[in-house]
Tab-separated table of C-alpha atoms in Angstrom:
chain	number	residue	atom	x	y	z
A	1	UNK	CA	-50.446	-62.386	40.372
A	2	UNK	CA	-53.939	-63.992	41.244
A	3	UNK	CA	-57.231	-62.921	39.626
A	4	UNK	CA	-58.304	-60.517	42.316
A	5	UNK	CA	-55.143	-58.530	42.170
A	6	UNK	CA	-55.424	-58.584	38.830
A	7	UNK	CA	-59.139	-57.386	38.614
A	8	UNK	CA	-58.035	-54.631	41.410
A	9	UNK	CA	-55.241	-52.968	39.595
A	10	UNK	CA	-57.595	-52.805	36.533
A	11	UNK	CA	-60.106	-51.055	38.089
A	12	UNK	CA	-57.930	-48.996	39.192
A	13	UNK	CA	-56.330	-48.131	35.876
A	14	UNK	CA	-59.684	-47.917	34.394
A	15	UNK	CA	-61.388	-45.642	36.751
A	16	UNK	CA	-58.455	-43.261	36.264
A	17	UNK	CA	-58.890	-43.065	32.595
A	18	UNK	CA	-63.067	-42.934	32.742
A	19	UNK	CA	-62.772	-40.452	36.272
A	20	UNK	CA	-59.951	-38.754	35.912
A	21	UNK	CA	-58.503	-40.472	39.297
A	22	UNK	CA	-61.092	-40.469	41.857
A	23	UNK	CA	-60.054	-43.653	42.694
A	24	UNK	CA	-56.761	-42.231	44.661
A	25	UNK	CA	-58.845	-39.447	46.179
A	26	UNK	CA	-60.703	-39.900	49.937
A	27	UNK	CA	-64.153	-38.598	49.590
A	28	UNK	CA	-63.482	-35.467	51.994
A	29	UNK	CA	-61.013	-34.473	48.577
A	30	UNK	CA	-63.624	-34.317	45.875
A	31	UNK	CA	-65.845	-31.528	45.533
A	32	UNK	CA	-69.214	-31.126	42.844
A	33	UNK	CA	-70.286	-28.185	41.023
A	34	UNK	CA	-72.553	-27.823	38.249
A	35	UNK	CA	-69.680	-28.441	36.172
A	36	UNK	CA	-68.874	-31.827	37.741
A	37	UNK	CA	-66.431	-33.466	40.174
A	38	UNK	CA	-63.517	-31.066	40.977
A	39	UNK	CA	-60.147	-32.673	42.087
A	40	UNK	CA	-57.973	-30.228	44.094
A	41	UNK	CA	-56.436	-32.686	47.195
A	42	UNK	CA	-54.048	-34.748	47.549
A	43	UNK	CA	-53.453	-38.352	46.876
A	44	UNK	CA	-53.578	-41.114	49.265
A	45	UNK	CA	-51.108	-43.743	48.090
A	46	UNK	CA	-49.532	-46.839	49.486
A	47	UNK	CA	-45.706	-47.604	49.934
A	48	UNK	CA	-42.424	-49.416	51.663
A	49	UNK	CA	-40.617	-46.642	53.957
A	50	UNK	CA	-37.831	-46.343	55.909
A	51	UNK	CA	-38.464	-45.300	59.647
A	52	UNK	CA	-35.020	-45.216	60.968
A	53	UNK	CA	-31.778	-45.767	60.352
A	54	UNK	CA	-31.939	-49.944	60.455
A	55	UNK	CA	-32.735	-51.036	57.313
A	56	UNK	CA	-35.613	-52.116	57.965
A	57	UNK	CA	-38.939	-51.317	55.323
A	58	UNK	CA	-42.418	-51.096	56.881
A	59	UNK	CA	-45.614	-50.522	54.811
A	60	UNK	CA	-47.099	-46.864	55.045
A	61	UNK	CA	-49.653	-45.172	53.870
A	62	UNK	CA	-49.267	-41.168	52.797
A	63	UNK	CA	-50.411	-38.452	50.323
A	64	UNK	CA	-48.674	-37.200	47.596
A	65	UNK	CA	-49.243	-33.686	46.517
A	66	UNK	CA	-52.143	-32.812	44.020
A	67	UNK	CA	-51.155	-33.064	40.262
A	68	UNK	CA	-50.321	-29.524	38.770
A	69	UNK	CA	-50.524	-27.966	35.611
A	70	UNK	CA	-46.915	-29.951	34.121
A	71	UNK	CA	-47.113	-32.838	35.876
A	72	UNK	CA	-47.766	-36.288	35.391
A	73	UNK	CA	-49.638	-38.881	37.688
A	74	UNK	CA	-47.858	-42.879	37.330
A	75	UNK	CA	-49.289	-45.582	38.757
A	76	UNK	CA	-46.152	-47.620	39.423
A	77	UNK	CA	-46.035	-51.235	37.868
A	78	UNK	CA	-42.014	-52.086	39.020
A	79	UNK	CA	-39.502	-49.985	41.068
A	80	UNK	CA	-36.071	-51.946	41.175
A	81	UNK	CA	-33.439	-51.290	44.308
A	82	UNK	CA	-30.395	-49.716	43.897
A	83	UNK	CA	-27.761	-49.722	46.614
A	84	UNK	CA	-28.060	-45.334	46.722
A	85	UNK	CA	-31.516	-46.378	48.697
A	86	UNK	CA	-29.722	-48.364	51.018
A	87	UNK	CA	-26.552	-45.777	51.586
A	88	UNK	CA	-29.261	-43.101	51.864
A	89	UNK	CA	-32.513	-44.429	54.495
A	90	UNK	CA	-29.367	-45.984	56.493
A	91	UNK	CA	-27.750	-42.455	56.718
A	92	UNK	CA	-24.674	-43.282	55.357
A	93	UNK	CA	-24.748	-40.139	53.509
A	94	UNK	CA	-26.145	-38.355	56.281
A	95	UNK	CA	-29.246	-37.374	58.792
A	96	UNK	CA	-32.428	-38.290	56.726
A	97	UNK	CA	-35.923	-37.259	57.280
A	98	UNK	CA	-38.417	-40.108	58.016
A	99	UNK	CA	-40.461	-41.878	57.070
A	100	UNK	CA	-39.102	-41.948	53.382
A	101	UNK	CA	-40.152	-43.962	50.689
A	102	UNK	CA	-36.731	-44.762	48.327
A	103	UNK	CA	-36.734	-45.977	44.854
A	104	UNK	CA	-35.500	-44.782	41.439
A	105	UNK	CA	-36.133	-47.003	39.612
A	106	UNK	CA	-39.518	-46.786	38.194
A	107	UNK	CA	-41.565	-47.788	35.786
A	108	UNK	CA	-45.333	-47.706	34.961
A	109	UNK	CA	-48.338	-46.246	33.386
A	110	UNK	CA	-49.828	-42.727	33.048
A	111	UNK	CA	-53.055	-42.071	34.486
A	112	UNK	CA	-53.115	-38.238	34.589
A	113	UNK	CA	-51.697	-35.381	32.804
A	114	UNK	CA	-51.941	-32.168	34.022
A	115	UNK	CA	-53.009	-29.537	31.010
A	116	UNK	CA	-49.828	-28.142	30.342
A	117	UNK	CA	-48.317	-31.782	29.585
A	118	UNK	CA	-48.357	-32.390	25.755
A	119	UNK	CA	-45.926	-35.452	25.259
A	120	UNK	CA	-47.424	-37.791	27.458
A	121	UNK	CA	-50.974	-39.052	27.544
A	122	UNK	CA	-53.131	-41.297	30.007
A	123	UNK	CA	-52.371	-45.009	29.076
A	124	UNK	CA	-48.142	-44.112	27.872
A	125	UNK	CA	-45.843	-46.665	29.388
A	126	UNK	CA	-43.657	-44.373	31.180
A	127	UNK	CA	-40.309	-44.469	33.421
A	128	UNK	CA	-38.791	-41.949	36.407
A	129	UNK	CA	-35.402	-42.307	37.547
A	130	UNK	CA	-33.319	-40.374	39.930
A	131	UNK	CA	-34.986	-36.478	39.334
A	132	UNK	CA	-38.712	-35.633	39.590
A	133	UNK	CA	-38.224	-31.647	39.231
A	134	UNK	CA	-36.064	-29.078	38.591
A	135	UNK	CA	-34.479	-27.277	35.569
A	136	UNK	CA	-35.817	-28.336	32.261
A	137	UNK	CA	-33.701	-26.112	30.152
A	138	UNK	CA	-30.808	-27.427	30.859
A	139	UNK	CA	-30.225	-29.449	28.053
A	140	UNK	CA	-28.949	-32.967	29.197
A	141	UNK	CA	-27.134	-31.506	32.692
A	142	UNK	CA	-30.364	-31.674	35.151
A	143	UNK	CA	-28.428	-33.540	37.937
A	144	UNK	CA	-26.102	-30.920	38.352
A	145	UNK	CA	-28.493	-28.343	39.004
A	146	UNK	CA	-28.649	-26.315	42.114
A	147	UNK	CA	-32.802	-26.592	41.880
A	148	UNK	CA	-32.770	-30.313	41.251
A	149	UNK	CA	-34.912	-32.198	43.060
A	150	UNK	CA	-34.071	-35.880	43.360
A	151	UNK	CA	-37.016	-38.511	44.234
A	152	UNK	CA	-36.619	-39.146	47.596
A	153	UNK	CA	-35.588	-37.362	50.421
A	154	UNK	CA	-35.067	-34.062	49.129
A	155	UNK	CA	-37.384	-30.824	50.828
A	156	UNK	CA	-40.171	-30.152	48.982
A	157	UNK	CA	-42.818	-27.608	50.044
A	158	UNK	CA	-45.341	-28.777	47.848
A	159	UNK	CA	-45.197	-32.304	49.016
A	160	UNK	CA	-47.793	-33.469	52.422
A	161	UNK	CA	-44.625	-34.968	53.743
A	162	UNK	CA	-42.323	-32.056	53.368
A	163	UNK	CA	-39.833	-34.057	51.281
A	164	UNK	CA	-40.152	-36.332	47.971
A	165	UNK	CA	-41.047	-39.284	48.028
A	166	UNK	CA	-39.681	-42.550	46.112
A	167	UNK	CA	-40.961	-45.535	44.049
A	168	UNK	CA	-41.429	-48.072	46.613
A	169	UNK	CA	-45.323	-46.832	45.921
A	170	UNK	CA	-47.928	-47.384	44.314
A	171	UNK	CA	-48.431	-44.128	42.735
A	172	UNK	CA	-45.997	-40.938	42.278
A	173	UNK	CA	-46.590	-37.276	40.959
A	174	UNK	CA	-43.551	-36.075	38.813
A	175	UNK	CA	-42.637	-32.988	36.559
A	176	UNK	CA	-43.094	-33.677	32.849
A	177	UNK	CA	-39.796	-32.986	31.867
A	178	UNK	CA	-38.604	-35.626	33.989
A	179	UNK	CA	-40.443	-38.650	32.831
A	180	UNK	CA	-39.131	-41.070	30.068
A	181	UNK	CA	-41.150	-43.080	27.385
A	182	UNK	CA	-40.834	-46.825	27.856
A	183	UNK	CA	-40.522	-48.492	24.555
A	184	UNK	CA	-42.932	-51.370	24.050
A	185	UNK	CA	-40.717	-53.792	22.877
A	186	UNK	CA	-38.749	-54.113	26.457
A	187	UNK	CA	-41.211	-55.363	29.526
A	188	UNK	CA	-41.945	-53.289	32.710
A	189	UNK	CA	-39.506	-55.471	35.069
A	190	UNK	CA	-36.659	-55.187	32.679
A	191	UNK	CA	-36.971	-51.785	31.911
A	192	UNK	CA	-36.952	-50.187	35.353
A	193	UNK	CA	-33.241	-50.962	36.574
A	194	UNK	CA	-32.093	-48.985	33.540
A	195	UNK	CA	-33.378	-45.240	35.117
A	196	UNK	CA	-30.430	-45.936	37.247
A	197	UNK	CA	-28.049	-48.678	36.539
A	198	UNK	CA	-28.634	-48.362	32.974
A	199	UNK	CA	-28.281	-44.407	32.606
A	200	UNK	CA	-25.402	-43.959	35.443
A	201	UNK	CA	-23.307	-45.882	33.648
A	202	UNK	CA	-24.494	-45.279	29.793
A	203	UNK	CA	-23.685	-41.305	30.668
A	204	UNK	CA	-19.888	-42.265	31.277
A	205	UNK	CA	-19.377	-44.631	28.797
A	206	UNK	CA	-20.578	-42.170	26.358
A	207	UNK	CA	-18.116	-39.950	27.712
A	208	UNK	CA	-14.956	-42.071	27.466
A	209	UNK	CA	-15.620	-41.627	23.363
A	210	UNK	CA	-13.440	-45.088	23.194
A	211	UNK	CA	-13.365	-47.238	20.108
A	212	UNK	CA	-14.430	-50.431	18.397
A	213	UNK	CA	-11.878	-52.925	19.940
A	214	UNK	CA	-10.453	-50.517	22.602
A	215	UNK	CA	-9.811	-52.460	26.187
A	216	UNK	CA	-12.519	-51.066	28.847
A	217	UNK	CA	-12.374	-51.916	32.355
A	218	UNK	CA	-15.325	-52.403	34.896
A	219	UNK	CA	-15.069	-52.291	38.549
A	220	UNK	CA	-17.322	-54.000	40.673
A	221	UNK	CA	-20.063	-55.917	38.988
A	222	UNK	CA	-23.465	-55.423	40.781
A	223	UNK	CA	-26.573	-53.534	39.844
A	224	UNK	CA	-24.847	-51.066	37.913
A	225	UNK	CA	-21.203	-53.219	37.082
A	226	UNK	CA	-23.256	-55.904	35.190
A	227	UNK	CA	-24.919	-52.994	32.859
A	228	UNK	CA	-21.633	-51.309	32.287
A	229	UNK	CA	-19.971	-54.895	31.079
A	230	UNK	CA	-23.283	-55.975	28.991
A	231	UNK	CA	-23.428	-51.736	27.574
A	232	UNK	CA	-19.464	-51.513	26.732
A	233	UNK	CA	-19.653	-55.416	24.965
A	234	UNK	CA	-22.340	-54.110	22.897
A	235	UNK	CA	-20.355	-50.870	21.900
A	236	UNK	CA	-17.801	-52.828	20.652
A	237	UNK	CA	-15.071	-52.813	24.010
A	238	UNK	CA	-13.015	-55.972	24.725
A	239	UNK	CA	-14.066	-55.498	28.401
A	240	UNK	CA	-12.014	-56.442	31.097
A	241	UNK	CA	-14.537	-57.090	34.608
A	242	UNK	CA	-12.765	-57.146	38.169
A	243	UNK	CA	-14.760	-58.623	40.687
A	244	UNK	CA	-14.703	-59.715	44.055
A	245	UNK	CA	-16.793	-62.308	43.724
A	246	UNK	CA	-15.566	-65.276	42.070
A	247	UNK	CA	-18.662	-66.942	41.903
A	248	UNK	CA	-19.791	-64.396	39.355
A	249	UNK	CA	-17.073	-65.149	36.645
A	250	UNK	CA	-19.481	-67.201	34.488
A	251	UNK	CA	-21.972	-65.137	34.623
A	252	UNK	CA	-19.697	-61.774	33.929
A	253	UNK	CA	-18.277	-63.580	31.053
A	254	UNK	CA	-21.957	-64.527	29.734
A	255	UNK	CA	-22.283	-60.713	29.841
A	256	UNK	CA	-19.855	-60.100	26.987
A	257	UNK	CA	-16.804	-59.489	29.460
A	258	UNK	CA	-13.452	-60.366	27.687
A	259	UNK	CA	-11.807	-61.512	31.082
A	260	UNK	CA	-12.779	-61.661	34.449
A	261	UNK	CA	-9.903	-60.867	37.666
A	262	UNK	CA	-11.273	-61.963	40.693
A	263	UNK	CA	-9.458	-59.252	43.091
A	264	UNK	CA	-9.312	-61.381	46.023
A	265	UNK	CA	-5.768	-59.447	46.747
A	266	UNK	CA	-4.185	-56.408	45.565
A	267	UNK	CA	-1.487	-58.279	43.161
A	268	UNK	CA	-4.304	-59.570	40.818
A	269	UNK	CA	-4.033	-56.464	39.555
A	270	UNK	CA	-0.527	-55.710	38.436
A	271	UNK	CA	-0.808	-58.295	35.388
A	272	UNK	CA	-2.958	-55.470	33.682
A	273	UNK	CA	-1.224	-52.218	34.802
A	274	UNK	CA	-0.976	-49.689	32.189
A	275	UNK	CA	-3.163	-51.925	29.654
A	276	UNK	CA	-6.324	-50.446	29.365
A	277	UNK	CA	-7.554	-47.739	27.792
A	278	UNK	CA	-10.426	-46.432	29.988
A	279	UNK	CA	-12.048	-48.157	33.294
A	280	UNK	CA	-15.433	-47.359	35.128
A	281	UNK	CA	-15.689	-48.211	38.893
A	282	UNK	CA	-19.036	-48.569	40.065
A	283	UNK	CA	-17.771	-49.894	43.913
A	284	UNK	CA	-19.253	-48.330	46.270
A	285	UNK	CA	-17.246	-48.310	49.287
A	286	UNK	CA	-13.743	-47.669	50.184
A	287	UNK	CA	-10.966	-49.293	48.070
A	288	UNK	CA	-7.766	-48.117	46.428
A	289	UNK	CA	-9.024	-46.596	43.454
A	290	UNK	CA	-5.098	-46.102	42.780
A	291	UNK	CA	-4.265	-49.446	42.338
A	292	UNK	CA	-7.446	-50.128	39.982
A	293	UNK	CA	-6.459	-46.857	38.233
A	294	UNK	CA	-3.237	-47.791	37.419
A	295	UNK	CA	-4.466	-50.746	35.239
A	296	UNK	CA	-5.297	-48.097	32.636
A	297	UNK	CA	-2.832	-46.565	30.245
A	298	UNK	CA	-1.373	-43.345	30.944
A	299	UNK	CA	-3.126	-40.356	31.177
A	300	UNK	CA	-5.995	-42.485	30.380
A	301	UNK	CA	-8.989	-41.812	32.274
A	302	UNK	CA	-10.562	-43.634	35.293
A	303	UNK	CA	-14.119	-42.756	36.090
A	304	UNK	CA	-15.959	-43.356	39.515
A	305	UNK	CA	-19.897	-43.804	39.832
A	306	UNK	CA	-20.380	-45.627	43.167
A	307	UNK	CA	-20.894	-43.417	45.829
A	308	UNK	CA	-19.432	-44.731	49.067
A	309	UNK	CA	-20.263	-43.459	53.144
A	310	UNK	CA	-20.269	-39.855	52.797
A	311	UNK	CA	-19.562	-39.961	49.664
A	312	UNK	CA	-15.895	-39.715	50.519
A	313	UNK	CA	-13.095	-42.131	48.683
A	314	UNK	CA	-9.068	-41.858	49.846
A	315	UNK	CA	-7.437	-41.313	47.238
A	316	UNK	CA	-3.347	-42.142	47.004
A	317	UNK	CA	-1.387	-38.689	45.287
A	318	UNK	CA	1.579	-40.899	45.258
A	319	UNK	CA	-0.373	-43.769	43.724
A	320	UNK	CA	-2.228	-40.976	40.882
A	321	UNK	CA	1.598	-39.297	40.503
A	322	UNK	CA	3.238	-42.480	39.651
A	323	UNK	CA	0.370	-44.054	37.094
A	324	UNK	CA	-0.184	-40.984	35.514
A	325	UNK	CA	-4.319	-41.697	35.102
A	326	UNK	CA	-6.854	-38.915	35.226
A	327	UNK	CA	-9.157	-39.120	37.973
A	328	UNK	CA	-13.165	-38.004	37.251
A	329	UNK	CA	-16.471	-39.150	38.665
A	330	UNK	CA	-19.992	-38.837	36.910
A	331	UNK	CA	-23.902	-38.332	38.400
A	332	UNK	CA	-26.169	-40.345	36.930
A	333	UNK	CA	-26.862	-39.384	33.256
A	334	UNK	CA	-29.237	-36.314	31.972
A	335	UNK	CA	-32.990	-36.499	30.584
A	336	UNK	CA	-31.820	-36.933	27.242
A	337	UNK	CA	-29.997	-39.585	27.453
A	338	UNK	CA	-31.754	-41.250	29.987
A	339	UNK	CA	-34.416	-41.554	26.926
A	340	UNK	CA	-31.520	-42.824	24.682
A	341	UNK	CA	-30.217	-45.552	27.178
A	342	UNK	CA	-33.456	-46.630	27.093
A	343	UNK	CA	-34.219	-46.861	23.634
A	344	UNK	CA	-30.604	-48.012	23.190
A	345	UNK	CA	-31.482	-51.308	25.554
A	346	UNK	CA	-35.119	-51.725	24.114
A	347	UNK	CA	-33.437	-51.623	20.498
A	348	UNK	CA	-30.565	-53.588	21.330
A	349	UNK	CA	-31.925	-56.570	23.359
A	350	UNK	CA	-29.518	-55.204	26.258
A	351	UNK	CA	-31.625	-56.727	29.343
A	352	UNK	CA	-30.703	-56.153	33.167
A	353	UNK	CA	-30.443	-59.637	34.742
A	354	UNK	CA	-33.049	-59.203	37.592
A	355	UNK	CA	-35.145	-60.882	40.184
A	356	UNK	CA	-38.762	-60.265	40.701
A	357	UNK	CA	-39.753	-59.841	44.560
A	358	UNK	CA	-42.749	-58.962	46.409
A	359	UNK	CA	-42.658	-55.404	48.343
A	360	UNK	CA	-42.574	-57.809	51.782
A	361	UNK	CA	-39.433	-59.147	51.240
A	362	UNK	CA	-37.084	-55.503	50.538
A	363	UNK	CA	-35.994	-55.579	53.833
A	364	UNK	CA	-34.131	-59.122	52.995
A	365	UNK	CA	-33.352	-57.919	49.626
A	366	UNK	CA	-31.492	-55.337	50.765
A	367	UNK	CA	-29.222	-57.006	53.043
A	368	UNK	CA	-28.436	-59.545	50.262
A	369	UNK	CA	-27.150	-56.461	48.303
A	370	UNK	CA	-25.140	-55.552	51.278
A	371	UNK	CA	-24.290	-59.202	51.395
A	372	UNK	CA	-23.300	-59.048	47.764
A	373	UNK	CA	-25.492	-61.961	47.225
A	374	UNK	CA	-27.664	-60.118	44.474
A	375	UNK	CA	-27.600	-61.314	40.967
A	376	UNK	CA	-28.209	-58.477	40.253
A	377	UNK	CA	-31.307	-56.254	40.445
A	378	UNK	CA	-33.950	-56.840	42.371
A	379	UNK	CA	-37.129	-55.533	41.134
A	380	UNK	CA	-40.152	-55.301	43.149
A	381	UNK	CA	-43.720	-56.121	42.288
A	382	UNK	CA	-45.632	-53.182	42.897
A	383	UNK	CA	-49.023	-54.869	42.959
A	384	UNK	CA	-47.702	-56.411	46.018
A	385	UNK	CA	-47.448	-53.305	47.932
């Protein structure tokens, strides 16, 4: 980062902590009375949308919708990609509304609280993952929630765009309730691919109650696969990684993994059938989740988390009938432990692997996570945008 980015972003951050934001505001937005300088617009921010269908991430400017009463205003330090904002601005889980700004994966610092907010305060290192609204009684099941409203994409009345809008951004507006404390001993970069990849496969693991020494499988090491290896080594799993990617076995095995199978046929499975005791598939596109599933013990439990083209997998009855392995899938993780995951890695030392880019090369990046050629989260510098 040179020295005039540097001194930009601080007097940025500083003039929303001395005036309350008017840095964000255009000049039509603020009003004076006697009692000072009333803030009642919205927000003109920068970000990286989508357009189309292509893949392809332009620069954009747009407002975000004022901050209200439980709300919290972030000026966005790092937002990491995630292959769910590729699936989604390419439509592969259907039409989208453009432009749209993905990301959730964010991280950052408060800069306003509305006056209801009482557990965060302007200057809090804070994170946002894949909700910004919706039920916050609902103790740890938010993303099942018929009011839910994820960060991106989803209709929102109250929003100048008419839907939410992601962390590709500079700034973002999100309900109390769904914003996360970022511990201070875990940086910014390494912290944000954990409101996604950290928590979607934390939730799960949790789950699968399985003990000290017990064999755990992982499917597909990427963004989220690499987390699920490095979180089940640290629970105490032997952990047993199947990849398609031979290239990644050293680094899989650096990640606490027991073994790696490169699956670069079908048979590289039977060696392990019936031999595990739980296995977590994070692929997400077609495969035969029968064939992976039968590496696990009977009526053992197999649990998918990548989310494929229309979120559809085919699924073999025979294949289920014969290994006897309970089929389940899981949605991200809940506010609660989306806090604990975090703390968890912060405590723990448990880091992400990650590359730092600037908001001008996404486009690229995400073709190299297409590509699988990611190793494995790319984060993006949001002083860049």
């Amino acid at each position: 980062m040179n020295g005039k980015t540097q001194t930009r972003r601080d007097f940025i951050k500083n003039s929303a902590i001395i005036g309350a934001g008017l840095v964000f505001y255009k000049p039509t937005d603020i009003l004076a009375n006697d009692k000072g300088i009333i803030m009642n617009k919205n927000l003109k921010v920068k970000g990286y949308a989508a357009f189309d269908e292509s893949g392809v991430i332009k620069p954009w400017e747009f407002e975000r919708r004022p901050v209200g009463d439980n709300d919290v205003l972030i000026e966005i330090k790092y937002a990491s990609i995630c292959h769910s904002d590729i699936h989604q601005e390419k439509g592969d889980w259907g039409k989208q509304q453009y432009p749209q700004v993905p990301g959730h994966e964010i991280v950052g610092i408060v800069t306003k609280v509305g006056k209801n907010v009482t557990k965060f305060k302007v200057g809090d290192r804070a994170g946002v993952g894949c909700m910004v609204d919706g039920c916050t009684e609902c103790e740890n099941e938010e993303q099942y929630q018929p009011d839910t409203l994820f960060t991106y994409g989803y209709p929102d009345k109250r929003d100048p765009t008419g839907i939410t809008q992601g962390g590709y951004s500079t700034h973002i507006v999100v309900r109390d309730h769904f914003v996360v404390h970022i511990p201070e001993n875990i940086s910014f970069q390494e912290a944000a691919p954990l409101l996604c990849a950290g928590i979607t496969t934390y939730s799960p693991l949790m789950k699968a109650k399985f003990k000290k020494g017990d064999k755990v499988g992982v499917a597909g090491i990427g963004g989220l696969g690499h987390m699920a290896v490095k979180l089940a080594a640290s629970m105490g799993a032997e952990v047993y990684a199947f990849t398609t990617s031979a290239d990644k076995k050293d680094d899989i095995l650096g990640f606490g993994a027991k073994e790696v199978i490169v699956v670069d046929n079908s048979e590289k499975l039977a060696p392990y059938a019936k031999t595990l005791d739980y296995m977590i598939s994070t692929i997400p596109a077609q495969f035969d989740v029968a064939a992976y599933a039968a590496t696990v013990k009977p009526y053992g439990f197999f649990t998918q988390v990548g989310m494929p083209k229309g979120f559809e997998l085919t699924l073999s009855n025979i294949g289920f009938a014969a290994n006897r392995v309970n089929f389940n899938a899981s949605l991200i993780g809940g506010m609660k432990e989306t806090q604990e995951v975090v703390d968890y890695c912060a405590k723990n030392k448990i880091y992400p692997q990650i590359e730092i880019i600037d908001a001008e090369e996404i486009t690229q990046a995400w073709q190299n996570v297409i590509d699988k050629k990611a190793r494995y989260r790319y984060v993006i510098d949001s002083a860049t945008i």
